[in-house]
mmCIF file with all atom_site columns, C-alpha atoms in Angstrom:
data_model
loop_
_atom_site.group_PDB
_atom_site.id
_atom_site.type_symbol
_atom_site.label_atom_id
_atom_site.label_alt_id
_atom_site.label_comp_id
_atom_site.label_asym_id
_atom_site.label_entity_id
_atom_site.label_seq_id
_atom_site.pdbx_PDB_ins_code
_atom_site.Cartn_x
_atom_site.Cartn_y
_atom_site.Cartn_z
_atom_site.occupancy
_atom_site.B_iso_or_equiv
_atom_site.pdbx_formal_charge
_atom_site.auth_seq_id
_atom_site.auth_comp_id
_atom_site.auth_asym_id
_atom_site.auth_atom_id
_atom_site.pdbx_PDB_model_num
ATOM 1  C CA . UNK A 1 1  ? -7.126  3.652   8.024   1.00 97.00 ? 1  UNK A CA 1
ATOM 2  C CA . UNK A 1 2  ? -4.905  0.721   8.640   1.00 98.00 ? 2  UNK A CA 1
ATOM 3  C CA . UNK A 1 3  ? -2.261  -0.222  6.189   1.00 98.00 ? 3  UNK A CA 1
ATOM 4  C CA . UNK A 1 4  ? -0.447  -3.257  5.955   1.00 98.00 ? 4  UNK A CA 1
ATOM 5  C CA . UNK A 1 5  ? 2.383   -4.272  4.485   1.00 98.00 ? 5  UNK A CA 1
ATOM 6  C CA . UNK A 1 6  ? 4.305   -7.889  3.155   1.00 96.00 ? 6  UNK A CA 1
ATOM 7  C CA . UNK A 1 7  ? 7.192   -9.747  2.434   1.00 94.00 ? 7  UNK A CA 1
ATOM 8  C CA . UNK A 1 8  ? 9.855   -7.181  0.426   1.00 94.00 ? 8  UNK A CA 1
ATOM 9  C CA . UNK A 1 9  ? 7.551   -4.050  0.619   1.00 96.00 ? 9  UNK A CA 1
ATOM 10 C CA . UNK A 1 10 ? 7.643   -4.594  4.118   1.00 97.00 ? 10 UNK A CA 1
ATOM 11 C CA . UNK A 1 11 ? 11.217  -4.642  4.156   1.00 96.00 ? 11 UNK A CA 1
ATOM 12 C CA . UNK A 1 12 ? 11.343  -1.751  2.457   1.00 96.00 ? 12 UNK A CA 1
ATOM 13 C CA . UNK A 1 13 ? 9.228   0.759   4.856   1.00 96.00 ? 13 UNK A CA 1
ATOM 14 C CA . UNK A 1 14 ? 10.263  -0.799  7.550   1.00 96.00 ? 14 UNK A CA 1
ATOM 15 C CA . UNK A 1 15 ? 7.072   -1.663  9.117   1.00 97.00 ? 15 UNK A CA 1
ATOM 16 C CA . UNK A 1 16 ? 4.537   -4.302  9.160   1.00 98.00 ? 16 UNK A CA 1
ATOM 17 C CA . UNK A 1 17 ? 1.810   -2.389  9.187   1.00 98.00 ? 17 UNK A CA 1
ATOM 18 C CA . UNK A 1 18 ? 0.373   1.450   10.397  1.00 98.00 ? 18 UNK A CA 1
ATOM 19 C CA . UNK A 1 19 ? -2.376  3.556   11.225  1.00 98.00 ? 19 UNK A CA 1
ATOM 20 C CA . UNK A 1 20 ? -2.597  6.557   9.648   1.00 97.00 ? 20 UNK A CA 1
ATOM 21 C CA . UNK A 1 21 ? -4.912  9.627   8.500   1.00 96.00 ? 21 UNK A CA 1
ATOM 22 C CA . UNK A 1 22 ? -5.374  10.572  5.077   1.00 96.00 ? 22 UNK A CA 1
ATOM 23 C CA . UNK A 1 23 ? -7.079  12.592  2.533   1.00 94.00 ? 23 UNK A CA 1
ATOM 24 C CA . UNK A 1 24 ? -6.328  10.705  -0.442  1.00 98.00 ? 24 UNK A CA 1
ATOM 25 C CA . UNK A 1 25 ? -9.156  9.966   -2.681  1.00 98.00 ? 25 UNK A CA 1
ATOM 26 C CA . UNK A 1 26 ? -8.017  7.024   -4.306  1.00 98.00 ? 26 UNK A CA 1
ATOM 27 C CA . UNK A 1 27 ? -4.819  4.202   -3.715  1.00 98.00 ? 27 UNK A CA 1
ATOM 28 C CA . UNK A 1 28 ? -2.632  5.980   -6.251  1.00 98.00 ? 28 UNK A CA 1
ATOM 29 C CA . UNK A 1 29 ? -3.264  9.299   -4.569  1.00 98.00 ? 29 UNK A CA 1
ATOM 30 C CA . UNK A 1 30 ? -2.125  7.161   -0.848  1.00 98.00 ? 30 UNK A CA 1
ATOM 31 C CA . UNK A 1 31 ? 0.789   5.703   -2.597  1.00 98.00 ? 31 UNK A CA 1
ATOM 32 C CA . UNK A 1 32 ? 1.956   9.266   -3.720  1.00 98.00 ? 32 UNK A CA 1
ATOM 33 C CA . UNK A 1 33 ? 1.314   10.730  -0.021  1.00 97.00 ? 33 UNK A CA 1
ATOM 34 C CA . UNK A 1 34 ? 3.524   7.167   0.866   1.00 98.00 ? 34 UNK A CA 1
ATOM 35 C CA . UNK A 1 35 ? 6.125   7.735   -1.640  1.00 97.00 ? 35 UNK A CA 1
ATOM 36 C CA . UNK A 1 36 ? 6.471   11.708  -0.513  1.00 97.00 ? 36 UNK A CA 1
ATOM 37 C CA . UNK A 1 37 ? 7.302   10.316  3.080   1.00 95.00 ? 37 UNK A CA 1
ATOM 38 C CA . UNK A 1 38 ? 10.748  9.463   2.867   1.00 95.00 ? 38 UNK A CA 1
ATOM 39 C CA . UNK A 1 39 ? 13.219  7.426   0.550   1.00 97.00 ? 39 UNK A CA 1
ATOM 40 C CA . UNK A 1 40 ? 12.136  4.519   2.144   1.00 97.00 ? 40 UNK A CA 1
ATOM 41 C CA . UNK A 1 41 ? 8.489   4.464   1.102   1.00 97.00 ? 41 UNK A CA 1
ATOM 42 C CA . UNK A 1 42 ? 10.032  5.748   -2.734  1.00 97.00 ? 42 UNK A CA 1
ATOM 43 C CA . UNK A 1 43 ? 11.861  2.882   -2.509  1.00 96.00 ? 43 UNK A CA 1
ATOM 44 C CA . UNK A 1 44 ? 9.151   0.445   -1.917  1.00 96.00 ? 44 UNK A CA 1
ATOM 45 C CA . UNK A 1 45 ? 6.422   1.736   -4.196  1.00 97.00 ? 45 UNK A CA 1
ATOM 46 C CA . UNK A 1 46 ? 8.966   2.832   -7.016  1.00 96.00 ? 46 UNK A CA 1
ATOM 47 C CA . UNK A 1 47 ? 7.275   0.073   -9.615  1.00 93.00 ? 47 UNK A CA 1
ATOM 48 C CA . UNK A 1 48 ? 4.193   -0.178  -9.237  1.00 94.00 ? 48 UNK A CA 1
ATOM 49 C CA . UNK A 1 49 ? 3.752   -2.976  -11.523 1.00 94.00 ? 49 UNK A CA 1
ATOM 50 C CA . UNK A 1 50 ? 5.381   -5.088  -9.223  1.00 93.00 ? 50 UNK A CA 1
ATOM 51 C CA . UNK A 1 51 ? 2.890   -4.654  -6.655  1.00 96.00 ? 51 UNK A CA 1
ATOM 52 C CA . UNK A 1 52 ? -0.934  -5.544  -6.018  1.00 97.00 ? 52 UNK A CA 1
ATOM 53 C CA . UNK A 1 53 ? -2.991  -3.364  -3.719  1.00 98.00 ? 53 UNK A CA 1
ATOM 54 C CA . UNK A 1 54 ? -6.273  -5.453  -1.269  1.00 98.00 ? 54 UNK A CA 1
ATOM 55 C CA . UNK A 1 55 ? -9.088  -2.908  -0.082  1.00 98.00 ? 55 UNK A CA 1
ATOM 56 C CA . UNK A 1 56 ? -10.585 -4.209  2.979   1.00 98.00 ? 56 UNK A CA 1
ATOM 57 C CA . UNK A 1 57 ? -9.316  -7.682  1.972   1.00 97.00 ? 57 UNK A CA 1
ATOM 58 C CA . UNK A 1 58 ? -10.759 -7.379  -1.797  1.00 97.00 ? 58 UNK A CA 1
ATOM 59 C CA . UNK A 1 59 ? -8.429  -7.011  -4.736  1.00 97.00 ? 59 UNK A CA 1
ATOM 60 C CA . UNK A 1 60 ? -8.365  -3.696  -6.181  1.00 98.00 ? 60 UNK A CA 1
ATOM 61 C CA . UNK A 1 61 ? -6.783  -1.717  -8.656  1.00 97.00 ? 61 UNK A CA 1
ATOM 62 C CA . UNK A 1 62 ? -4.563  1.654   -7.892  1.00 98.00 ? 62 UNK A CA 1
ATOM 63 C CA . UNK A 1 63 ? -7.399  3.592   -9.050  1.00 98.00 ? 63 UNK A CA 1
ATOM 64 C CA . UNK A 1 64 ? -9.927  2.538   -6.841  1.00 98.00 ? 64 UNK A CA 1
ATOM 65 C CA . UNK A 1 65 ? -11.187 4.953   -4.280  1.00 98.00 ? 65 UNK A CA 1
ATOM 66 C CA . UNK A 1 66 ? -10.817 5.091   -0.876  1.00 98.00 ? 66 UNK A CA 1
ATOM 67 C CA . UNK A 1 67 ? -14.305 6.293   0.455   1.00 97.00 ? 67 UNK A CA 1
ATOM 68 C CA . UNK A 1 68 ? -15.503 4.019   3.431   1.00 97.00 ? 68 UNK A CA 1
ATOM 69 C CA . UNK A 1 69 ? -12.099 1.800   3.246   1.00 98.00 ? 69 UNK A CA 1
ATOM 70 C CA . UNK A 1 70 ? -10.780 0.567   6.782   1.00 98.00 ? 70 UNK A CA 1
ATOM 71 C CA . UNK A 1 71 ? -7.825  -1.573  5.290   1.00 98.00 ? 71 UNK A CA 1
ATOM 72 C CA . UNK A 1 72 ? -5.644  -1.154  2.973   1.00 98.00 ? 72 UNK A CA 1
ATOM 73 C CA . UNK A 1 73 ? -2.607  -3.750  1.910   1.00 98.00 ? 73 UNK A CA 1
ATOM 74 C CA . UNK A 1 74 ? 0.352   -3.828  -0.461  1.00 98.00 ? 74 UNK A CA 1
ATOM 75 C CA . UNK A 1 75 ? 1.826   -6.597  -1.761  1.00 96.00 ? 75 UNK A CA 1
ATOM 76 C CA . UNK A 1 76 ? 3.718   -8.283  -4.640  1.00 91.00 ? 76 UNK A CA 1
ATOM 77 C CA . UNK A 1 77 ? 2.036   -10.793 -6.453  1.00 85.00 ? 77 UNK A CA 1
ATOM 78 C CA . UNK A 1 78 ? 1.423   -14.541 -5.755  1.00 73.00 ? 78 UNK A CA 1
ATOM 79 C CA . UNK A 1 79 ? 3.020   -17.304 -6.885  1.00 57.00 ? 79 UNK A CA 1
ATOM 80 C CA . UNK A 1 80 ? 2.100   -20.712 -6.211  1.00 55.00 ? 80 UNK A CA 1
ATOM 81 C CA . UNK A 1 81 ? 2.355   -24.318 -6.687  1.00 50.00 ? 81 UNK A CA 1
#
């Protein structure tokens, strides 16, 4: 699964994206393998409220499941003018 990640919670992990194996069933579950990773990844998915989550380039909510997804990417909402 690829994840991808912009503007601060980018900054945060420290990456732009990643390729990784998982087992979670749903995003919340990924975000708590994320957050267990290092204080870096706490850091960047401490409040969740802040953030919005895209499942193979379709909003989604944290409780969506995983099953079949190839993308998943994390980022704070839009503004715009």
């Amino acid at each position: 699964m690829d994840l991808l990640y912009f503007a601060w919670v980018r900054e945060r992990t420290g990456v732009p994206r990643e390729k990784i194996e998982t087992t979670a069933a749903t995003v919340m579950d990924l975000v708590e393998e994320l957050k267990a990773r290092d204080e870096n990844y706490a850091l960047a998915f401490a409040d969740l409220k802040s953030l919005r989550v895209s499942l193979d380039q379709e909003l989604a909510d944290f409780d969506a499941p995983l099953e079949g997804v190839r993308e998943v990417a994390f980022f704070p909402p839009m503004t715009g003018g």
